[in-house]
Structures are given as structure tokens and as C-alpha cells.
Amino acid sequence: MLALSGLMFYCAAAWSAPAQAPVKIGVLTDMSSVYSNIGGSGLVEAARMAVADFGGQVLGKPIELVYIDGQNKVDVSSAAARRWFDQDGVDMITDLPTSATALAVSEVGREKKKIIMVTSASTSDLTGKACSPYTVHWTYDTYALASGTGAEVTRQGGKQWYFITADYAFGNALQADASAVIERGGGKVVGAVRSPLNSPDFSSYLLQAQASNAGIVGLALGGGDLINAIKQAAEFGVGRGDSKQRLVALLAFFSDVKSIGLELGQGLLLTEAFYWDQSDATRQWSQRFQDKVGRKPTMTQAGTYGAVMHYLKAVQAAGTKDSDAVMAKMRETPINDFMTRDGKLRTDGRVVRDMYLFQVKTPAESKNEWDLYKQIGVIPGDVAFRPLNQGACPLAK
């Protein structure tokens, strides 16, 4: 009888204190469309590398990684996030390649009190009017791009701008942030035209830009759209040869420049949070990535590694998967890895880190197929990113 009561007590104790489930991370990415080279399978591999480097387990339980192609569609991405949280036990979602999907999934995270770590989408609204206590904007944003490329081109004398802008949340935010920087620098936006995602033909937009006579044609485009626009601009002579217009890419990734090639891309100014050839640490990690994927990483792929690692460290330090406890640990812990030095996560969800201004090399300057950039400036984090009190984030009050 005594043995039986002891067994009953043991079972009751086990029932009242269940073992904590594994930590599960979901990568919601673009595997097949316009942003697949920026993120895609390479970004999933970067997340796997972080899990493996952490040791494959946390709090005595295995770390699980799942991924899905969100197809850059708000409904598909939101439904996947809800299913992951409600049915599949996912604790954190990362990547989110477009601003529209990131904003939508951030709201799902707010509702479910689950952490969203945006490493690819760029709209600064994520840490502004749409900020959430559970959303982290990790790698870069439209404000930082404008503070880098837009400010430098204006300083160099590019005073009149015409925009070709992606007609969705990312493009709208990027043009707005860049316009503010341009005007503060004494420049003027003389016009703009909007293009839908995955536009195959930019000829009419380029002709309108050409007719504007603006000295700078600003491309507020991303991924395959940017690549197509730059290639087609060369056919129309925009930004080439004797043209009085200069083509400026406000968001260009390393993979974009590789696809465009140095012959067309040479001289482009761009702002990024990472380049593989910046230091011994960036070179070592990038070589590991290349050994697995076959190419050098983009800033969002490198950023996803850092985001996953920072999250896992916070879970370990908090001793729990509870989102509020983990967010608190992520905010109080400085970010230091091969990509980021003394970064910090602010109340509004913005990770503040240095950004870098690069110029695309000429074919003669390049020493090998991956030698694409030369660094021409560092933008300190407190300059690159919008001040906390200017974003209209309710959490910042």
C-alpha cells in the first residue's frame, strides 16, 4: 500500500510538472521566386549552421528546425505562421523576405505572444507604428539604406532624384525614408513611378525616368526586379556612357551584384550590414557557408545565423522558452559575432549595429569571382538607424 501511494505521488508530480518541449524554429522564406537567391535554401542552411554550432540542443532538449516557402504571399505566410504556432509547437519564426509578409506575421506573433525575428524584410514600419513587443528587426531597414546610400549620393552632388519604386510596403517605405534624407541634404525628388513585384519589363518606367532629366534614377527595388531593371537600363543607356543620369540602387544585395556582373554593376554605391571579405572572422564563416552552399553569403543569410544564435543564447540564459523572458534576455545581452560588434536590441525591436557603404568594383579591380566590393565608409549604428523617439512606436514611450 505504501509503495502504491508513493507511485501515485510520483505520477501526480510528473503530471504537474511536464518536461519542457523541444525548442522549435521556423524559417518562413522564399524558395523559388524573386528573393530566393537573397535567402532561400542558403538562408535555411545558415539557420542550420547556427543550430549545429550551438550544439543542437538547449535546456536539455533538441532544437528542431522547420521551413516553408511562403511564396511572398501574405495569406500563405500568415496561415503558415498560425499553423506553426497553434499546431506544430514552433517557438520562433525568422527570415520573412517581404515587408508585407513580415508585417502580417508580426501581427500573428503579437496575437500569439510568439517571437518573430525578421532578417530579410526591410520596412522601417516594423519598428515604427507597427512595432510589437515580440518582433525583432535584425539585419537592416529602409531607414538605414537611406542613411547610407541616399545620403552619400546627395552629398556627392546628386540633388535631383527620380524613383522607380516597388509598389508594395517595402518600396513605399524605402522611397519615403530616402526622400526624407535627400531633402535634408538639400536635394529634391522630382518624380516617381511604381512597378509591381516580379515585373518582367521595366522599359516604360526607364523611359519615364529618362524623360524626367533627373540626375539620379533611384531604384527602390529588390531581388530579381532590381537585377532586371539594371540590365534593361543598360539597353536604354540610362546611367551608362555619356548619360547625364546616374543609376543608384537603394537596396542591392551581394547576390544581385553577382547576377548583374561587374561590367554593368561597376561603380554602384550600396549599403549593407555585412560583406564576406571584411575581416578574418567574416572570411572564415563565409568559407564554411560556401563549402555547404557553393557560394558566398548575403547579409540576410549571415544575419539569420546571428539571429538564431542570439535567440538560442537567450533561451539558455532565461532557462525557459517563454517569449517575454527570452525577449528580455535578448535585449539585455550585447550582440557580438563575426558580423556584428556591440550590437543591441532596442525596446522597439530594432537591432542597432554599424552599417557599411560599399562601391562595386570594376572588372579590372576584381581579383576573383567573389571579389565584388570595396568598402568606402562605415555608418555608426546610432546614425544609420532611426532614433528611438522618432519612429512612432508605442513601446518607446
mmCIF file of C-alpha atoms in Angstrom:
data_model
loop_
_atom_site.group_PDB
_atom_site.id
_atom_site.type_symbol
_atom_site.label_atom_id
_atom_site.label_comp_id
_atom_site.label_asym_id
_atom_site.label_seq_id
_atom_site.Cartn_x
_atom_site.Cartn_y
_atom_site.Cartn_z
ATOM 1 C CA MET A 1 0.000 0.000 0.000
ATOM 2 C CA LEU A 2 2.855 2.360 0.866
ATOM 3 C CA ALA A 3 4.573 1.531 -2.409
ATOM 4 C CA LEU A 4 1.363 2.179 -4.329
ATOM 5 C CA SER A 5 0.811 5.594 -2.693
ATOM 6 C CA GLY A 6 4.413 6.503 -3.465
ATOM 7 C CA LEU A 7 3.865 5.586 -7.094
ATOM 8 C CA MET A 8 0.694 7.680 -7.201
ATOM 9 C CA PHE A 9 2.589 10.665 -5.744
ATOM 10 C CA TYR A 10 5.345 10.278 -8.357
ATOM 11 C CA CYS A 11 2.817 10.174 -11.192
ATOM 12 C CA ALA A 12 0.985 13.236 -9.839
ATOM 13 C CA ALA A 13 4.262 15.170 -9.574
ATOM 14 C CA ALA A 14 5.217 14.192 -13.116
ATOM 15 C CA TRP A 15 1.815 15.312 -14.379
ATOM 16 C CA SER A 16 2.001 18.667 -12.604
ATOM 17 C CA ALA A 17 5.495 19.448 -13.927
ATOM 18 C CA PRO A 18 5.709 18.176 -17.530
ATOM 19 C CA ALA A 19 9.051 18.151 -19.301
ATOM 20 C CA GLN A 20 9.621 21.195 -21.487
ATOM 21 C CA ALA A 21 9.094 20.538 -25.194
ATOM 22 C CA PRO A 22 11.922 20.951 -27.702
ATOM 23 C CA VAL A 23 12.752 24.427 -28.959
ATOM 24 C CA LYS A 24 11.384 24.705 -32.485
ATOM 25 C CA ILE A 25 12.419 27.359 -35.005
ATOM 26 C CA GLY A 26 10.545 28.046 -38.235
ATOM 27 C CA VAL A 27 12.141 29.648 -41.304
ATOM 28 C CA LEU A 28 9.480 31.296 -43.466
ATOM 29 C CA THR A 29 11.336 32.036 -46.671
ATOM 30 C CA ASP A 30 11.210 32.394 -50.459
ATOM 31 C CA MET A 31 12.444 29.163 -52.020
ATOM 32 C CA SER A 32 11.509 29.746 -55.641
ATOM 33 C CA SER A 33 10.810 33.376 -56.541
ATOM 34 C CA VAL A 34 12.338 36.843 -56.690
ATOM 35 C CA TYR A 35 14.096 36.675 -53.284
ATOM 36 C CA SER A 36 15.290 33.063 -53.340
ATOM 37 C CA ASN A 37 18.933 33.988 -54.063
ATOM 38 C CA ILE A 38 18.963 36.505 -51.217
ATOM 39 C CA GLY A 39 17.523 34.000 -48.748
ATOM 40 C CA GLY A 40 16.023 30.698 -49.827
ATOM 41 C CA SER A 41 17.848 27.430 -49.273
ATOM 42 C CA GLY A 42 21.048 29.288 -48.363
ATOM 43 C CA LEU A 43 19.263 31.087 -45.536
ATOM 44 C CA VAL A 44 17.835 27.783 -44.260
ATOM 45 C CA GLU A 45 21.373 26.391 -44.280
ATOM 46 C CA ALA A 46 22.644 29.402 -42.311
ATOM 47 C CA ALA A 47 19.980 28.705 -39.659
ATOM 48 C CA ARG A 48 21.064 25.043 -39.574
ATOM 49 C CA MET A 49 24.667 26.136 -39.088
ATOM 50 C CA ALA A 50 23.654 28.201 -36.065
ATOM 51 C CA VAL A 51 21.752 25.294 -34.530
ATOM 52 C CA ALA A 52 24.705 22.957 -35.099
ATOM 53 C CA ASP A 53 27.240 25.469 -33.739
ATOM 54 C CA PHE A 54 25.092 25.948 -30.639
ATOM 55 C CA GLY A 55 25.300 22.213 -30.030
ATOM 56 C CA GLY A 56 21.965 21.004 -31.382
ATOM 57 C CA GLN A 57 20.167 21.227 -28.061
ATOM 58 C CA VAL A 58 19.141 23.748 -25.413
ATOM 59 C CA LEU A 59 17.640 23.307 -21.946
ATOM 60 C CA GLY A 60 18.406 19.607 -22.285
ATOM 61 C CA LYS A 61 16.136 19.229 -25.324
ATOM 62 C CA PRO A 62 16.867 19.037 -29.063
ATOM 63 C CA ILE A 63 16.499 22.100 -31.260
ATOM 64 C CA GLU A 64 14.227 21.466 -34.234
ATOM 65 C CA LEU A 65 14.233 23.486 -37.469
ATOM 66 C CA VAL A 66 11.394 23.596 -39.983
ATOM 67 C CA TYR A 67 10.944 25.731 -43.073
ATOM 68 C CA ILE A 68 8.347 26.584 -45.685
ATOM 69 C CA ASP A 69 8.087 28.609 -48.879
ATOM 70 C CA GLY A 70 5.710 31.465 -48.059
ATOM 71 C CA GLN A 71 5.505 32.332 -51.786
ATOM 72 C CA ASN A 72 5.810 36.045 -50.832
ATOM 73 C CA LYS A 73 2.046 35.988 -50.196
ATOM 74 C CA VAL A 74 0.502 37.470 -47.066
ATOM 75 C CA ASP A 75 -2.291 34.889 -46.806
ATOM 76 C CA VAL A 76 0.010 31.911 -47.303
ATOM 77 C CA SER A 77 2.603 33.227 -44.849
ATOM 78 C CA SER A 78 0.073 34.196 -42.181
ATOM 79 C CA ALA A 79 -1.668 30.820 -42.414
ATOM 80 C CA ALA A 80 1.670 29.017 -42.111
ATOM 81 C CA ALA A 81 2.611 31.068 -39.041
ATOM 82 C CA ARG A 82 -0.713 30.316 -37.343
ATOM 83 C CA ARG A 83 -0.426 26.598 -38.066
ATOM 84 C CA TRP A 84 3.141 26.525 -36.781
ATOM 85 C CA PHE A 85 2.184 28.275 -33.538
ATOM 86 C CA ASP A 86 -1.176 26.584 -32.932
ATOM 87 C CA GLN A 87 -0.476 23.023 -34.081
ATOM 88 C CA ASP A 88 3.236 22.405 -34.603
ATOM 89 C CA GLY A 89 4.797 23.897 -31.484
ATOM 90 C CA VAL A 90 7.030 26.433 -33.243
ATOM 91 C CA ASP A 91 8.519 28.930 -30.779
ATOM 92 C CA MET A 92 10.177 31.452 -33.110
ATOM 93 C CA ILE A 93 9.859 32.373 -36.788
ATOM 94 C CA THR A 94 12.652 34.005 -38.785
ATOM 95 C CA ASP A 95 13.500 35.321 -42.291
ATOM 96 C CA LEU A 96 10.251 36.761 -43.838
ATOM 97 C CA PRO A 97 11.538 38.065 -47.183
ATOM 98 C CA THR A 98 8.959 40.753 -47.976
ATOM 99 C CA SER A 99 7.767 43.679 -45.908
ATOM 100 C CA ALA A 100 4.086 42.814 -46.408
ATOM 101 C CA THR A 101 4.526 39.267 -45.126
ATOM 102 C CA ALA A 102 6.741 40.451 -42.267
ATOM 103 C CA LEU A 103 4.145 42.991 -41.119
ATOM 104 C CA ALA A 104 1.374 40.381 -41.292
ATOM 105 C CA VAL A 105 3.300 37.642 -39.479
ATOM 106 C CA SER A 106 4.457 40.160 -36.870
ATOM 107 C CA GLU A 107 0.787 40.697 -36.006
ATOM 108 C CA VAL A 108 0.306 36.934 -35.689
ATOM 109 C CA GLY A 109 3.274 36.875 -33.319
ATOM 110 C CA ARG A 110 1.781 39.707 -31.272
ATOM 111 C CA GLU A 111 -1.541 37.833 -31.005
ATOM 112 C CA LYS A 112 0.062 34.502 -30.071
ATOM 113 C CA LYS A 113 2.839 36.046 -27.922
ATOM 114 C CA LYS A 114 5.484 34.334 -30.060
ATOM 115 C CA ILE A 115 8.820 35.738 -31.204
ATOM 116 C CA ILE A 116 9.319 36.907 -34.794
ATOM 117 C CA MET A 117 12.899 37.670 -35.911
ATOM 118 C CA VAL A 118 12.784 39.463 -39.272
ATOM 119 C CA THR A 119 16.124 39.064 -41.044
ATOM 120 C CA SER A 120 15.233 39.878 -44.685
ATOM 121 C CA ALA A 121 12.280 42.284 -44.959
ATOM 122 C CA SER A 122 13.234 45.919 -44.730
ATOM 123 C CA THR A 123 10.342 48.266 -43.940
ATOM 124 C CA SER A 124 11.165 50.549 -41.019
ATOM 125 C CA ASP A 125 7.471 50.404 -40.027
ATOM 126 C CA LEU A 126 8.322 47.156 -38.219
ATOM 127 C CA THR A 127 9.953 49.246 -35.506
ATOM 128 C CA GLY A 128 7.710 52.255 -36.033
ATOM 129 C CA LYS A 129 3.936 52.415 -35.974
ATOM 130 C CA ALA A 130 3.676 48.609 -36.424
ATOM 131 C CA CYS A 131 6.161 47.647 -33.697
ATOM 132 C CA SER A 132 5.408 44.645 -31.490
ATOM 133 C CA PRO A 133 6.868 43.504 -28.146
ATOM 134 C CA TYR A 134 7.632 40.143 -29.788
ATOM 135 C CA THR A 135 9.148 41.296 -33.109
ATOM 136 C CA VAL A 136 12.880 41.779 -33.687
ATOM 137 C CA HIS A 137 14.067 43.583 -36.830
ATOM 138 C CA TRP A 138 17.521 42.110 -37.110
ATOM 139 C CA THR A 139 19.637 42.894 -40.171
ATOM 140 C CA TYR A 140 18.854 46.303 -41.719
ATOM 141 C CA ASP A 141 15.907 48.515 -42.655
ATOM 142 C CA THR A 142 14.851 51.136 -45.179
ATOM 143 C CA TYR A 143 15.938 53.981 -42.899
ATOM 144 C CA ALA A 144 19.497 52.598 -42.734
ATOM 145 C CA LEU A 145 19.648 52.172 -46.509
ATOM 146 C CA ALA A 146 18.550 55.773 -46.969
ATOM 147 C CA SER A 147 21.027 56.972 -44.324
ATOM 148 C CA GLY A 148 23.809 55.262 -46.236
ATOM 149 C CA THR A 149 23.373 55.307 -49.998
ATOM 150 C CA GLY A 150 20.833 58.125 -50.254
ATOM 151 C CA ALA A 151 22.780 60.491 -48.024
ATOM 152 C CA GLU A 152 26.140 59.800 -49.692
ATOM 153 C CA VAL A 153 24.884 60.241 -53.259
ATOM 154 C CA THR A 154 23.181 63.515 -52.286
ATOM 155 C CA ARG A 155 26.366 64.699 -50.573
ATOM 156 C CA GLN A 156 28.299 63.956 -53.776
ATOM 157 C CA GLY A 157 26.030 66.300 -55.720
ATOM 158 C CA GLY A 158 23.122 64.079 -56.721
ATOM 159 C CA LYS A 159 20.441 66.646 -55.933
ATOM 160 C CA GLN A 160 17.593 65.724 -58.278
ATOM 161 C CA TRP A 161 16.090 62.239 -57.944
ATOM 162 C CA TYR A 162 13.531 60.203 -59.842
ATOM 163 C CA PHE A 163 12.406 56.912 -58.301
ATOM 164 C CA ILE A 164 11.424 53.592 -59.815
ATOM 165 C CA THR A 165 9.761 52.032 -56.791
ATOM 166 C CA ALA A 166 8.406 48.580 -55.946
ATOM 167 C CA ASP A 167 4.666 49.002 -55.468
ATOM 168 C CA TYR A 168 4.289 47.378 -52.064
ATOM 169 C CA ALA A 169 5.221 48.061 -48.441
ATOM 170 C CA PHE A 170 8.991 47.734 -48.900
ATOM 171 C CA GLY A 171 9.216 50.115 -51.867
ATOM 172 C CA ASN A 172 6.913 52.691 -50.309
ATOM 173 C CA ALA A 173 8.920 52.737 -47.065
ATOM 174 C CA LEU A 174 12.254 52.889 -48.866
ATOM 175 C CA GLN A 175 11.222 55.789 -51.086
ATOM 176 C CA ALA A 176 9.758 57.668 -48.103
ATOM 177 C CA ASP A 177 12.871 57.199 -45.954
ATOM 178 C CA ALA A 178 15.212 58.051 -48.835
ATOM 179 C CA SER A 179 13.195 61.139 -49.790
ATOM 180 C CA ALA A 180 13.470 62.487 -46.256
ATOM 181 C CA VAL A 181 17.260 62.014 -46.269
ATOM 182 C CA ILE A 182 17.614 63.551 -49.747
ATOM 183 C CA GLU A 183 15.600 66.622 -48.792
ATOM 184 C CA ARG A 184 17.572 67.078 -45.560
ATOM 185 C CA GLY A 185 20.707 67.064 -47.709
ATOM 186 C CA GLY A 186 19.392 69.799 -49.982
ATOM 187 C CA GLY A 187 18.142 67.506 -52.739
ATOM 188 C CA LYS A 188 14.731 67.136 -54.356
ATOM 189 C CA VAL A 189 12.581 64.256 -55.596
ATOM 190 C CA VAL A 190 11.166 65.343 -58.966
ATOM 191 C CA GLY A 191 9.031 62.283 -59.641
ATOM 192 C CA ALA A 192 8.435 58.572 -59.214
ATOM 193 C CA VAL A 193 6.809 55.610 -60.900
ATOM 194 C CA ARG A 194 5.717 52.352 -59.255
ATOM 195 C CA SER A 195 6.211 48.831 -60.558
ATOM 196 C CA PRO A 196 4.539 45.613 -59.340
ATOM 197 C CA LEU A 197 6.514 42.726 -57.844
ATOM 198 C CA ASN A 198 8.131 40.432 -60.437
ATOM 199 C CA SER A 199 7.912 42.939 -63.291
ATOM 200 C CA PRO A 200 9.433 41.400 -66.429
ATOM 201 C CA ASP A 201 9.591 44.664 -68.379
ATOM 202 C CA PHE A 202 10.914 47.960 -66.989
ATOM 203 C CA SER A 203 11.137 49.756 -70.336
ATOM 204 C CA SER A 204 8.227 52.170 -69.762
ATOM 205 C CA TYR A 205 9.473 53.029 -66.266
ATOM 206 C CA LEU A 206 13.006 53.647 -67.520
ATOM 207 C CA LEU A 207 11.756 55.873 -70.340
ATOM 208 C CA GLN A 208 9.808 57.960 -67.834
ATOM 209 C CA ALA A 209 12.899 58.255 -65.650
ATOM 210 C CA GLN A 210 14.959 59.253 -68.676
ATOM 211 C CA ALA A 211 12.413 61.903 -69.677
ATOM 212 C CA SER A 212 12.482 63.419 -66.171
ATOM 213 C CA ASN A 213 16.074 64.615 -66.729
ATOM 214 C CA ALA A 214 16.785 63.932 -63.054
ATOM 215 C CA GLY A 215 20.468 63.402 -62.408
ATOM 216 C CA ILE A 216 19.805 60.370 -60.207
ATOM 217 C CA VAL A 217 17.496 57.470 -61.013
ATOM 218 C CA GLY A 218 16.900 55.797 -57.671
ATOM 219 C CA LEU A 219 15.899 52.140 -57.800
ATOM 220 C CA ALA A 220 13.762 51.306 -54.760
ATOM 221 C CA LEU A 221 13.536 47.702 -55.921
ATOM 222 C CA GLY A 222 14.771 44.373 -54.634
ATOM 223 C CA GLY A 223 15.901 40.941 -55.789
ATOM 224 C CA GLY A 224 15.097 39.918 -59.345
ATOM 225 C CA ASP A 225 13.307 43.194 -60.024
ATOM 226 C CA LEU A 226 16.469 45.176 -59.305
ATOM 227 C CA ILE A 227 18.547 42.871 -61.499
ATOM 228 C CA ASN A 228 16.119 43.190 -64.409
ATOM 229 C CA ALA A 229 15.894 46.975 -64.061
ATOM 230 C CA ILE A 230 19.677 47.453 -64.111
ATOM 231 C CA LYS A 231 20.153 45.131 -67.089
ATOM 232 C CA GLN A 232 17.385 46.842 -69.053
ATOM 233 C CA ALA A 233 18.665 50.299 -68.083
ATOM 234 C CA ALA A 234 21.903 49.467 -69.896
ATOM 235 C CA GLU A 235 19.901 48.753 -73.061
ATOM 236 C CA PHE A 236 18.334 52.231 -72.880
ATOM 237 C CA GLY A 237 21.599 53.919 -71.995
ATOM 238 C CA VAL A 238 20.349 55.041 -68.576
ATOM 239 C CA GLY A 239 23.334 55.557 -66.313
ATOM 240 C CA ARG A 240 25.794 54.392 -68.983
ATOM 241 C CA GLY A 241 28.436 56.042 -71.115
ATOM 242 C CA ASP A 242 27.669 59.682 -71.852
ATOM 243 C CA SER A 243 24.367 59.607 -69.976
ATOM 244 C CA LYS A 244 23.886 62.574 -67.651
ATOM 245 C CA GLN A 245 21.929 60.303 -65.333
ATOM 246 C CA ARG A 246 23.332 58.058 -62.647
ATOM 247 C CA LEU A 247 21.682 54.807 -61.581
ATOM 248 C CA VAL A 248 21.572 54.261 -57.821
ATOM 249 C CA ALA A 249 20.424 51.019 -56.181
ATOM 250 C CA LEU A 250 18.983 51.795 -52.756
ATOM 251 C CA LEU A 251 18.766 48.102 -51.878
ATOM 252 C CA ALA A 252 21.242 45.806 -53.589
ATOM 253 C CA PHE A 253 22.491 42.528 -52.213
ATOM 254 C CA PHE A 254 25.762 40.787 -52.891
ATOM 255 C CA SER A 255 23.870 38.105 -54.840
ATOM 256 C CA ASP A 256 22.247 40.800 -57.009
ATOM 257 C CA VAL A 257 25.611 42.277 -57.962
ATOM 258 C CA LYS A 258 26.930 38.784 -58.735
ATOM 259 C CA SER A 259 23.975 38.213 -61.080
ATOM 260 C CA ILE A 260 24.292 41.633 -62.737
ATOM 261 C CA GLY A 261 28.059 41.275 -63.217
ATOM 262 C CA LEU A 262 30.791 43.860 -62.771
ATOM 263 C CA GLU A 263 30.531 45.157 -66.311
ATOM 264 C CA LEU A 264 27.038 46.539 -65.633
ATOM 265 C CA GLY A 265 27.309 46.934 -61.875
ATOM 266 C CA GLN A 266 30.664 48.738 -61.606
ATOM 267 C CA GLY A 267 30.536 51.971 -59.645
ATOM 268 C CA LEU A 268 27.195 51.283 -57.946
ATOM 269 C CA LEU A 269 27.016 52.541 -54.373
ATOM 270 C CA LEU A 270 25.135 50.382 -51.914
ATOM 271 C CA THR A 271 24.682 49.946 -48.183
ATOM 272 C CA GLU A 272 24.844 46.575 -46.462
ATOM 273 C CA ALA A 273 25.257 45.205 -42.949
ATOM 274 C CA PHE A 274 27.823 42.579 -43.987
ATOM 275 C CA TYR A 275 30.287 41.580 -46.698
ATOM 276 C CA TRP A 276 32.165 38.317 -46.703
ATOM 277 C CA ASP A 277 35.628 39.883 -47.134
ATOM 278 C CA GLN A 278 35.613 42.413 -44.269
ATOM 279 C CA SER A 279 37.716 40.531 -41.704
ATOM 280 C CA ASP A 280 39.257 37.186 -40.824
ATOM 281 C CA ALA A 281 36.070 36.269 -38.949
ATOM 282 C CA THR A 282 33.759 37.112 -41.890
ATOM 283 C CA ARG A 283 36.038 35.242 -44.284
ATOM 284 C CA GLN A 284 36.170 32.126 -42.092
ATOM 285 C CA TRP A 285 32.418 31.894 -41.585
ATOM 286 C CA SER A 286 31.723 32.683 -45.242
ATOM 287 C CA GLN A 287 34.070 29.910 -46.352
ATOM 288 C CA ARG A 288 32.185 27.443 -44.145
ATOM 289 C CA PHE A 289 28.934 28.645 -45.709
ATOM 290 C CA GLN A 290 30.366 28.373 -49.231
ATOM 291 C CA ASP A 291 31.562 24.825 -48.563
ATOM 292 C CA LYS A 292 27.936 23.874 -47.839
ATOM 293 C CA VAL A 293 26.042 26.062 -50.316
ATOM 294 C CA GLY A 294 28.528 26.697 -53.123
ATOM 295 C CA ARG A 295 28.532 30.482 -52.967
ATOM 296 C CA LYS A 296 29.325 33.351 -50.637
ATOM 297 C CA PRO A 297 26.543 34.505 -48.283
ATOM 298 C CA THR A 298 24.319 37.557 -48.447
ATOM 299 C CA MET A 299 23.816 39.847 -45.447
ATOM 300 C CA THR A 300 20.418 38.264 -44.709
ATOM 301 C CA GLN A 301 21.868 34.761 -44.715
ATOM 302 C CA ALA A 302 24.652 35.850 -42.377
ATOM 303 C CA GLY A 303 22.113 37.807 -40.336
ATOM 304 C CA THR A 304 19.867 34.776 -39.919
ATOM 305 C CA TYR A 305 22.774 32.821 -38.441
ATOM 306 C CA GLY A 306 23.318 35.620 -35.920
ATOM 307 C CA ALA A 307 19.608 35.943 -35.097
ATOM 308 C CA VAL A 308 19.152 32.225 -34.451
ATOM 309 C CA MET A 309 22.311 32.109 -32.334
ATOM 310 C CA HIS A 310 21.260 35.141 -30.265
ATOM 311 C CA TYR A 311 17.807 33.630 -29.708
ATOM 312 C CA LEU A 312 19.226 30.295 -28.550
ATOM 313 C CA LYS A 313 21.662 32.007 -26.184
ATOM 314 C CA ALA A 314 18.747 33.940 -24.698
ATOM 315 C CA VAL A 315 16.670 30.773 -24.234
ATOM 316 C CA GLN A 316 19.617 29.157 -22.473
ATOM 317 C CA ALA A 317 20.178 32.201 -20.244
ATOM 318 C CA ALA A 318 16.472 32.561 -19.420
ATOM 319 C CA GLY A 319 16.092 28.869 -18.627
ATOM 320 C CA THR A 320 12.766 28.844 -20.453
ATOM 321 C CA LYS A 321 11.137 29.250 -23.872
ATOM 322 C CA ASP A 322 8.691 31.825 -22.502
ATOM 323 C CA SER A 323 8.658 34.638 -25.054
ATOM 324 C CA ASP A 324 8.658 37.519 -22.562
ATOM 325 C CA ALA A 325 11.607 36.086 -20.641
ATOM 326 C CA VAL A 326 13.555 35.359 -23.831
ATOM 327 C CA MET A 327 12.896 38.836 -25.267
ATOM 328 C CA ALA A 328 14.150 40.376 -22.023
ATOM 329 C CA LYS A 329 17.369 38.366 -22.240
ATOM 330 C CA MET A 330 17.871 39.282 -25.899
ATOM 331 C CA ARG A 331 17.508 42.967 -25.049
ATOM 332 C CA GLU A 332 19.943 42.903 -22.149
ATOM 333 C CA THR A 333 22.616 40.852 -23.945
ATOM 334 C CA PRO A 334 25.065 42.651 -26.318
ATOM 335 C CA ILE A 335 25.319 41.148 -29.805
ATOM 336 C CA ASN A 336 28.830 40.134 -30.788
ATOM 337 C CA ASP A 337 29.657 37.731 -33.593
ATOM 338 C CA PHE A 338 31.540 37.700 -36.903
ATOM 339 C CA MET A 339 29.009 40.130 -38.367
ATOM 340 C CA THR A 340 28.115 42.461 -35.501
ATOM 341 C CA ARG A 341 30.205 44.284 -32.909
ATOM 342 C CA ASP A 342 28.491 45.544 -29.752
ATOM 343 C CA GLY A 343 25.041 45.448 -31.293
ATOM 344 C CA LYS A 344 21.978 45.983 -29.131
ATOM 345 C CA LEU A 345 18.280 45.187 -29.324
ATOM 346 C CA ARG A 346 16.160 48.238 -28.527
ATOM 347 C CA THR A 347 12.717 48.430 -26.944
ATOM 348 C CA ASP A 348 11.113 49.000 -30.346
ATOM 349 C CA GLY A 349 12.602 45.765 -31.724
ATOM 350 C CA ARG A 350 15.359 47.408 -33.766
ATOM 351 C CA VAL A 351 18.810 45.819 -33.635
ATOM 352 C CA VAL A 352 21.311 48.678 -33.808
ATOM 353 C CA ARG A 353 24.608 47.839 -35.491
ATOM 354 C CA ASP A 354 27.090 49.563 -37.759
ATOM 355 C CA MET A 355 26.237 49.614 -41.449
ATOM 356 C CA TYR A 356 28.729 49.842 -44.318
ATOM 357 C CA LEU A 357 28.857 51.798 -47.553
ATOM 358 C CA PHE A 358 30.329 49.845 -50.465
ATOM 359 C CA GLN A 359 31.116 50.538 -54.095
ATOM 360 C CA VAL A 360 31.015 47.818 -56.721
ATOM 361 C CA LYS A 361 34.458 47.194 -58.191
ATOM 362 C CA THR A 362 35.390 47.500 -61.831
ATOM 363 C CA PRO A 363 36.304 44.284 -63.665
ATOM 364 C CA ALA A 364 39.952 45.378 -63.555
ATOM 365 C CA GLU A 365 39.868 45.801 -59.758
ATOM 366 C CA SER A 366 38.355 42.396 -59.047
ATOM 367 C CA LYS A 367 40.760 39.546 -58.198
ATOM 368 C CA ASN A 368 38.283 36.645 -58.333
ATOM 369 C CA GLU A 369 34.594 35.895 -58.972
ATOM 370 C CA TRP A 370 33.558 36.793 -55.404
ATOM 371 C CA ASP A 371 35.682 39.957 -55.142
ATOM 372 C CA LEU A 372 32.906 42.448 -55.881
ATOM 373 C CA TYR A 373 33.012 45.288 -53.322
ATOM 374 C CA LYS A 374 35.329 47.852 -51.869
ATOM 375 C CA GLN A 375 34.318 49.383 -48.559
ATOM 376 C CA ILE A 376 34.297 53.159 -48.652
ATOM 377 C CA GLY A 377 32.598 54.060 -45.396
ATOM 378 C CA VAL A 378 31.226 52.985 -42.019
ATOM 379 C CA ILE A 379 27.892 54.338 -40.789
ATOM 380 C CA PRO A 380 27.744 54.056 -36.978
ATOM 381 C CA GLY A 381 24.630 52.331 -35.699
ATOM 382 C CA ASP A 382 23.295 55.389 -33.901
ATOM 383 C CA VAL A 383 23.476 57.292 -37.205
ATOM 384 C CA ALA A 384 22.359 54.506 -39.515
ATOM 385 C CA PHE A 385 19.121 53.722 -37.698
ATOM 386 C CA ARG A 386 16.209 55.979 -36.845
ATOM 387 C CA PRO A 387 16.313 57.439 -33.320
ATOM 388 C CA LEU A 388 14.085 55.576 -30.884
ATOM 389 C CA ASN A 389 11.901 58.610 -30.221
ATOM 390 C CA GLN A 390 11.170 59.299 -33.904
ATOM 391 C CA GLY A 391 9.553 56.058 -35.052
ATOM 392 C CA ALA A 392 6.072 56.429 -33.510
ATOM 393 C CA CYS A 393 6.467 53.044 -31.806
ATOM 394 C CA PRO A 394 4.141 52.906 -28.762
ATOM 395 C CA LEU A 395 6.674 50.707 -26.927
ATOM 396 C CA ALA A 396 9.239 53.517 -26.994
ATOM 397 C CA LYS A 397 7.173 55.853 -24.830
#
